[in-house]
Amino acid sequence: MVWFSYHGGHSGEFCAHAKSTLEEIVETAIERGFTHYGLSEHCPRYRVEDLYPGEEDCGIAGLAKAFDGYVKRAFALRDARAGEIELLIGFETETLPPEGWLDAMTALRQAHPFDYIVGSVHDICGRWVDFSPADTTALAADLGGPEALHLAYFDTVTTMVETLRPDIVAHLDLVRKFEPPRFGFSPRVLSVVERTLEAIRASGGILDVNCAAFRNGYGPVYPLPQILERARAMGIRVTLGDDSHGVKTVGVGLDRSLAAIASAGYDSVAYLTRTDGWREAPLDTLKPGRI
Ligand SMILES: [Zn+2]
Ligand SMILES: [Zn+2]
């Protein structure tokens, strides 16, 4: 019996918009029955204009220092708690700075013996797609409307997947975060999503079925059923991500991710181990933890 998540473990110790210490998060993951838990702190940013809102006091140098601190603490916890939980250590990428992000992410990936990386796109040309409805609406207007925003976003994800080849592709349709509950992508956007899925399949990437959208009141888990069903038909594997940002969210909502995976027709979920790489857990062998 296994229970796992690979996108999350953000902590207030190393991330300004998260809460709790990393050790508290690991402690909570153990208490909640996880057998494998991935830590994927946000990568640092390299330009002042790419700081997340709230990071102004920390600054570029502060972010680099915090990330180094995260790496040290994460690997130390992995060894210290090895008898209780298998921790996998990674980080969540950005397509920032808009020029040079691939070199920056590749260098960071090679700088430490990470178990995996989570490939994410949160911006279009340096402007956030997921920070606030007002910012996203303004960005869509500047690009020519919501459909243009969706097309630009999925094109960026496709490029990220083809070039960076992340182990896990995060919250694939994050761009619809602020759309109304019954939202669905247009046929034109879906044809571009098809290319994104082709890229994920070709790179061997695994889809993060991420419950943060549901937990935070932004519709179903990422990605929407119309995308998840297509991913299954194409043979793309999926894993679980709680996108936790503090002890309160460790594992919370993963039942929704599992339900979406089952509804899309999957009969197993992929999980990463340190010794054997990716393995498949049939749905009936998963042991959802105690929340
Ligand atoms: Zn975050
Ligand atoms: Zn993210």
CSV table of C-alpha atoms and ligand atoms in Angstrom, one decimal:
chain,number,residue,atom,x,y,z
A,1,MET,CA,0.0,0.0,0.0
A,2,VAL,CA,1.4,3.4,-1.0
A,3,TRP,CA,0.3,7.0,-0.7
A,4,PHE,CA,2.1,9.8,-2.2
A,5,SER,CA,2.3,13.4,-3.6
A,6,TYR,CA,5.1,14.9,-5.7
A,7,HIS,CA,4.1,18.5,-6.2
A,8,GLY,CA,4.1,20.5,-2.9
A,9,GLY,CA,5.9,20.7,0.3
A,10,HIS,CA,6.3,24.4,0.0
A,11,SER,CA,7.2,25.8,3.4
A,12,GLY,CA,7.1,29.1,5.1
A,13,GLU,CA,10.7,28.5,6.0
A,14,PHE,CA,11.8,28.9,2.3
A,15,CYS,CA,8.8,30.4,0.5
A,16,ALA,CA,7.2,33.8,1.4
A,17,HIS,CA,3.6,32.7,0.4
A,18,ALA,CA,3.7,29.4,2.3
A,19,LYS,CA,3.5,28.5,6.0
A,20,SER,CA,5.1,26.1,8.5
A,21,THR,CA,8.7,24.8,8.7
A,22,LEU,CA,9.8,22.1,6.2
A,23,GLU,CA,10.2,19.7,9.2
A,24,GLU,CA,6.6,20.3,10.3
A,25,ILE,CA,5.5,19.6,6.8
A,26,VAL,CA,7.4,16.3,6.7
A,27,GLU,CA,6.1,15.4,10.2
A,28,THR,CA,2.6,16.0,9.0
A,29,ALA,CA,3.1,13.9,5.8
A,30,ILE,CA,4.3,11.1,8.1
A,31,GLU,CA,1.3,11.5,10.4
A,32,ARG,CA,-1.1,11.5,7.4
A,33,GLY,CA,0.1,8.2,6.2
A,34,PHE,CA,2.3,9.1,3.2
A,35,THR,CA,4.8,6.5,2.2
A,36,HIS,CA,6.4,8.7,-0.4
A,37,TYR,CA,6.4,12.5,-0.3
A,38,GLY,CA,7.9,14.9,-2.9
A,39,LEU,CA,9.3,18.3,-1.9
A,40,SER,CA,9.3,20.7,-4.8
A,41,GLU,CA,10.0,24.2,-3.5
A,42,HIS,CA,9.8,27.1,-6.0
A,43,CYS,CA,13.0,27.8,-7.9
A,44,PRO,CA,14.6,31.2,-7.2
A,45,ARG,CA,14.0,34.0,-9.6
A,46,TYR,CA,16.8,36.0,-11.2
A,47,ARG,CA,15.3,39.4,-11.9
A,48,VAL,CA,13.6,41.8,-9.6
A,49,GLU,CA,10.6,42.0,-11.9
A,50,ASP,CA,10.1,38.2,-11.6
A,51,LEU,CA,9.7,38.2,-7.8
A,52,TYR,CA,6.4,36.9,-6.6
A,53,PRO,CA,4.2,39.5,-4.9
A,54,GLY,CA,5.4,39.6,-1.2
A,55,GLU,CA,9.0,38.7,-2.0
A,56,GLU,CA,10.2,42.3,-2.4
A,57,ASP,CA,11.9,42.4,1.0
A,58,CYS,CA,13.7,39.1,0.3
A,59,GLY,CA,15.1,40.2,-3.1
A,60,ILE,CA,17.1,38.2,-5.6
A,61,ALA,CA,20.0,37.5,-3.3
A,62,GLY,CA,17.6,36.5,-0.5
A,63,LEU,CA,15.8,34.0,-2.8
A,64,ALA,CA,19.0,32.4,-3.9
A,65,LYS,CA,20.0,32.0,-0.2
A,66,ALA,CA,16.6,30.6,0.7
A,67,PHE,CA,16.8,28.0,-2.1
A,68,ASP,CA,20.2,26.9,-0.9
A,69,GLY,CA,18.8,26.6,2.6
A,70,TYR,CA,15.9,24.5,1.2
A,71,VAL,CA,18.2,22.1,-0.6
A,72,LYS,CA,20.3,21.6,2.5
A,73,ARG,CA,17.3,21.1,4.8
A,74,ALA,CA,15.4,18.8,2.4
A,75,PHE,CA,18.3,16.4,1.8
A,76,ALA,CA,19.1,16.4,5.6
A,77,LEU,CA,15.4,15.5,6.4
A,78,ARG,CA,15.4,12.8,3.7
A,79,ASP,CA,18.2,11.0,5.5
A,80,ALA,CA,17.0,11.8,9.0
A,81,ARG,CA,13.5,10.4,8.4
A,82,ALA,CA,14.4,7.6,6.0
A,83,GLY,CA,12.9,4.9,8.3
A,84,GLU,CA,9.5,6.7,8.4
A,85,ILE,CA,8.9,8.1,4.9
A,86,GLU,CA,10.6,8.2,1.6
A,87,LEU,CA,11.2,11.8,0.7
A,88,LEU,CA,11.9,12.7,-2.9
A,89,ILE,CA,13.7,16.1,-3.4
A,90,GLY,CA,13.0,18.3,-6.4
A,91,PHE,CA,12.0,21.8,-7.2
A,92,GLU,CA,9.3,23.6,-9.2
A,93,THR,CA,10.5,25.4,-12.3
A,94,GLU,CA,9.6,28.7,-14.0
A,95,THR,CA,9.8,30.0,-17.5
A,96,LEU,CA,11.6,33.0,-16.0
A,97,PRO,CA,13.5,35.1,-16.9
A,98,PRO,CA,11.7,35.1,-20.2
A,99,GLU,CA,15.1,35.2,-22.0
A,100,GLY,CA,17.4,32.5,-20.6
A,101,TRP,CA,15.0,30.5,-18.4
A,102,LEU,CA,16.1,27.2,-19.9
A,103,ASP,CA,19.7,27.8,-19.1
A,104,ALA,CA,18.9,29.0,-15.6
A,105,MET,CA,16.6,25.9,-14.9
A,106,THR,CA,19.1,23.5,-16.4
A,107,ALA,CA,21.9,24.9,-14.3
A,108,LEU,CA,19.8,24.7,-11.2
A,109,ARG,CA,18.8,21.1,-12.0
A,110,GLN,CA,22.4,20.1,-12.3
A,111,ALA,CA,23.6,22.0,-9.2
A,112,HIS,CA,22.2,19.4,-6.8
A,113,PRO,CA,21.4,15.6,-6.9
A,114,PHE,CA,17.6,16.2,-7.3
A,115,ASP,CA,15.3,13.2,-7.6
A,116,TYR,CA,13.1,15.0,-10.1
A,117,ILE,CA,11.8,18.4,-11.2
A,118,VAL,CA,8.3,19.7,-11.6
A,119,GLY,CA,7.9,21.7,-14.8
A,120,SER,CA,5.5,24.7,-14.4
A,121,VAL,CA,4.4,27.7,-16.4
A,122,HIS,CA,3.0,30.5,-14.3
A,123,ASP,CA,3.7,33.4,-16.7
A,124,ILE,CA,3.4,34.6,-20.2
A,125,CYS,CA,6.4,36.9,-21.1
A,126,GLY,CA,7.0,37.7,-17.5
A,127,ARG,CA,3.3,38.4,-16.5
A,128,TRP,CA,1.6,36.1,-14.1
A,129,VAL,CA,-1.4,34.0,-15.3
A,130,ASP,CA,-2.4,32.8,-11.8
A,131,PHE,CA,-1.9,35.7,-9.4
A,132,SER,CA,-5.2,37.6,-9.6
A,133,PRO,CA,-8.3,37.7,-11.8
A,134,ALA,CA,-7.6,41.3,-12.6
A,135,ASP,CA,-4.0,40.7,-13.8
A,136,THR,CA,-5.1,37.7,-15.8
A,137,THR,CA,-8.0,39.6,-17.4
A,138,ALA,CA,-5.6,42.5,-18.3
A,139,LEU,CA,-3.1,40.0,-19.8
A,140,ALA,CA,-5.8,38.3,-21.9
A,141,ALA,CA,-6.9,41.7,-23.2
A,142,ASP,CA,-3.4,42.7,-24.2
A,143,LEU,CA,-3.0,39.4,-26.0
A,144,GLY,CA,-6.3,39.6,-27.9
A,145,GLY,CA,-8.7,37.9,-25.6
A,146,PRO,CA,-9.1,34.8,-23.4
A,147,GLU,CA,-8.6,32.3,-26.2
A,148,ALA,CA,-5.4,34.1,-27.3
A,149,LEU,CA,-4.2,33.8,-23.6
A,150,HIS,CA,-5.0,30.1,-23.5
A,151,LEU,CA,-3.2,29.5,-26.9
A,152,ALA,CA,-0.1,31.4,-25.7
A,153,TYR,CA,-0.1,29.6,-22.4
A,154,PHE,CA,-0.2,26.1,-23.9
A,155,ASP,CA,2.4,27.0,-26.5
A,156,THR,CA,4.7,28.0,-23.7
A,157,VAL,CA,4.0,24.8,-21.9
A,158,THR,CA,4.8,22.8,-25.0
A,159,THR,CA,8.1,24.6,-25.5
A,160,MET,CA,8.9,24.1,-21.8
A,161,VAL,CA,8.2,20.3,-22.0
A,162,GLU,CA,10.1,19.9,-25.3
A,163,THR,CA,13.2,21.7,-24.1
A,164,LEU,CA,13.4,21.2,-20.3
A,165,ARG,CA,11.8,17.7,-20.3
A,166,PRO,CA,10.6,17.8,-16.7
A,167,ASP,CA,9.9,14.6,-14.9
A,168,ILE,CA,6.4,15.9,-13.9
A,169,VAL,CA,4.3,18.5,-15.7
A,170,ALA,CA,2.5,20.6,-13.2
A,171,HIS,CA,-1.1,21.8,-13.1
A,172,LEU,CA,-1.4,21.6,-16.9
A,173,ASP,CA,-4.3,24.0,-17.4
A,174,LEU,CA,-3.4,26.5,-14.7
A,175,VAL,CA,-4.4,29.2,-17.1
A,176,ARG,CA,-8.1,28.5,-16.5
A,177,LYS,CA,-7.7,29.1,-12.8
A,178,PHE,CA,-10.1,32.1,-12.7
A,179,GLU,CA,-12.6,30.8,-15.3
A,180,PRO,CA,-16.1,30.1,-14.1
A,181,PRO,CA,-16.9,26.6,-12.6
A,182,ARG,CA,-18.3,24.9,-15.8
A,183,PHE,CA,-15.6,26.3,-18.1
A,184,GLY,CA,-14.3,24.2,-21.0
A,185,PHE,CA,-11.6,25.1,-23.5
A,186,SER,CA,-12.6,26.0,-27.1
A,187,PRO,CA,-11.9,23.4,-29.9
A,188,ARG,CA,-9.1,25.6,-31.2
A,189,VAL,CA,-7.4,25.6,-27.8
A,190,LEU,CA,-7.9,21.9,-27.4
A,191,SER,CA,-6.1,21.3,-30.7
A,192,VAL,CA,-3.1,23.1,-29.2
A,193,VAL,CA,-3.5,21.2,-26.0
A,194,GLU,CA,-3.2,18.0,-28.2
A,195,ARG,CA,0.3,19.2,-29.2
A,196,THR,CA,1.2,19.8,-25.6
A,197,LEU,CA,0.1,16.3,-24.7
A,198,GLU,CA,2.1,14.9,-27.6
A,199,ALA,CA,5.2,16.7,-26.2
A,200,ILE,CA,4.5,15.2,-22.8
A,201,ARG,CA,4.2,11.7,-24.2
A,202,ALA,CA,7.3,12.1,-26.3
A,203,SER,CA,9.4,13.3,-23.4
A,204,GLY,CA,8.1,10.6,-21.0
A,205,GLY,CA,6.7,13.3,-18.7
A,206,ILE,CA,4.1,12.4,-16.0
A,207,LEU,CA,1.0,14.6,-15.4
A,208,ASP,CA,0.5,16.2,-12.0
A,209,VAL,CA,-3.2,15.7,-11.1
A,210,ASN,CA,-3.2,18.7,-8.8
A,211,CYS,CA,-6.0,19.2,-6.2
A,212,ALA,CA,-5.1,22.9,-5.4
A,213,ALA,CA,-7.7,24.2,-7.8
A,214,PHE,CA,-10.5,22.3,-6.1
A,215,ARG,CA,-9.3,23.0,-2.6
A,216,ASN,CA,-9.1,26.8,-3.3
A,217,GLY,CA,-12.5,27.0,-5.0
A,218,TYR,CA,-11.2,27.2,-8.6
A,219,GLY,CA,-13.2,24.4,-10.2
A,220,PRO,CA,-12.1,20.8,-10.7
A,221,VAL,CA,-8.6,19.5,-10.1
A,222,TYR,CA,-6.0,20.3,-12.7
A,223,PRO,CA,-6.3,19.3,-15.5
A,224,LEU,CA,-9.9,19.4,-16.5
A,225,PRO,CA,-11.6,16.1,-17.4
A,226,GLN,CA,-11.6,17.0,-21.2
A,227,ILE,CA,-7.8,17.0,-21.0
A,228,LEU,CA,-7.3,14.2,-18.6
A,229,GLU,CA,-9.4,11.8,-20.7
A,230,ARG,CA,-7.4,12.7,-23.7
A,231,ALA,CA,-4.1,12.1,-21.8
A,232,ARG,CA,-5.3,8.7,-20.8
A,233,ALA,CA,-6.3,7.8,-24.3
A,234,MET,CA,-2.8,8.8,-25.4
A,235,GLY,CA,-1.1,6.6,-22.7
A,236,ILE,CA,0.3,9.5,-20.7
A,237,ARG,CA,0.8,8.5,-17.0
A,238,VAL,CA,-0.4,10.5,-14.1
A,239,THR,CA,0.7,11.2,-10.5
A,240,LEU,CA,-0.7,13.0,-7.5
A,241,GLY,CA,0.1,16.5,-6.3
A,242,ASP,CA,-1.3,18.3,-3.2
A,243,ASP,CA,0.5,21.5,-3.9
A,244,SER,CA,0.8,21.9,-0.2
A,245,HIS,CA,1.9,25.3,1.1
A,246,GLY,CA,1.9,24.5,4.9
A,247,VAL,CA,0.8,21.7,7.2
A,248,LYS,CA,-2.9,22.6,6.7
A,249,THR,CA,-2.8,21.6,3.1
A,250,VAL,CA,-0.6,18.4,3.3
A,251,GLY,CA,-2.7,15.8,1.4
A,252,VAL,CA,-5.9,17.8,1.5
A,253,GLY,CA,-8.0,17.3,-1.6
A,254,LEU,CA,-6.1,14.3,-3.0
A,255,ASP,CA,-9.2,12.2,-2.9
A,256,ARG,CA,-10.5,14.6,-5.6
A,257,SER,CA,-7.4,14.0,-7.7
A,258,LEU,CA,-7.9,10.2,-7.3
A,259,ALA,CA,-11.6,10.5,-8.3
A,260,ALA,CA,-10.7,12.5,-11.4
A,261,ILE,CA,-8.1,9.9,-12.4
A,262,ALA,CA,-10.6,7.1,-12.0
A,263,SER,CA,-13.3,9.0,-13.9
A,264,ALA,CA,-10.9,9.6,-16.8
A,265,GLY,CA,-10.5,5.8,-17.1
A,266,TYR,CA,-7.1,5.2,-15.5
A,267,ASP,CA,-6.6,2.1,-13.5
A,268,SER,CA,-3.2,3.0,-11.9
A,269,VAL,CA,-1.2,6.0,-10.8
A,270,ALA,CA,2.6,6.5,-11.1
A,271,TYR,CA,4.8,7.1,-8.1
A,272,LEU,CA,8.5,7.8,-7.9
A,273,THR,CA,10.8,5.8,-5.7
A,274,ARG,CA,14.5,6.5,-5.0
A,275,THR,CA,15.6,2.9,-5.8
A,276,ASP,CA,13.4,1.8,-8.7
A,277,GLY,CA,12.4,5.1,-10.4
A,278,TRP,CA,8.8,5.4,-11.5
A,279,ARG,CA,6.4,2.6,-10.6
A,280,GLU,CA,2.7,2.1,-11.1
A,281,ALA,CA,0.2,1.6,-8.3
A,282,PRO,CA,-3.1,0.1,-9.3
A,283,LEU,CA,-5.9,2.3,-7.9
A,284,ASP,CA,-7.1,-0.4,-5.5
A,285,THR,CA,-3.6,-0.6,-3.9
A,286,LEU,CA,-3.6,3.1,-2.9
A,287,LYS,CA,-4.1,3.9,0.7
A,288,PRO,CA,-5.4,7.4,1.1
A,289,GLY,CA,-3.9,8.8,4.3
A,290,ARG,CA,-5.6,10.3,7.4
A,291,ILE,CA,-6.4,13.9,7.2
B,1,ZN,ZN,3.6,28.4,-4.3
B,2,ZN,ZN,2.8,26.0,-9.5
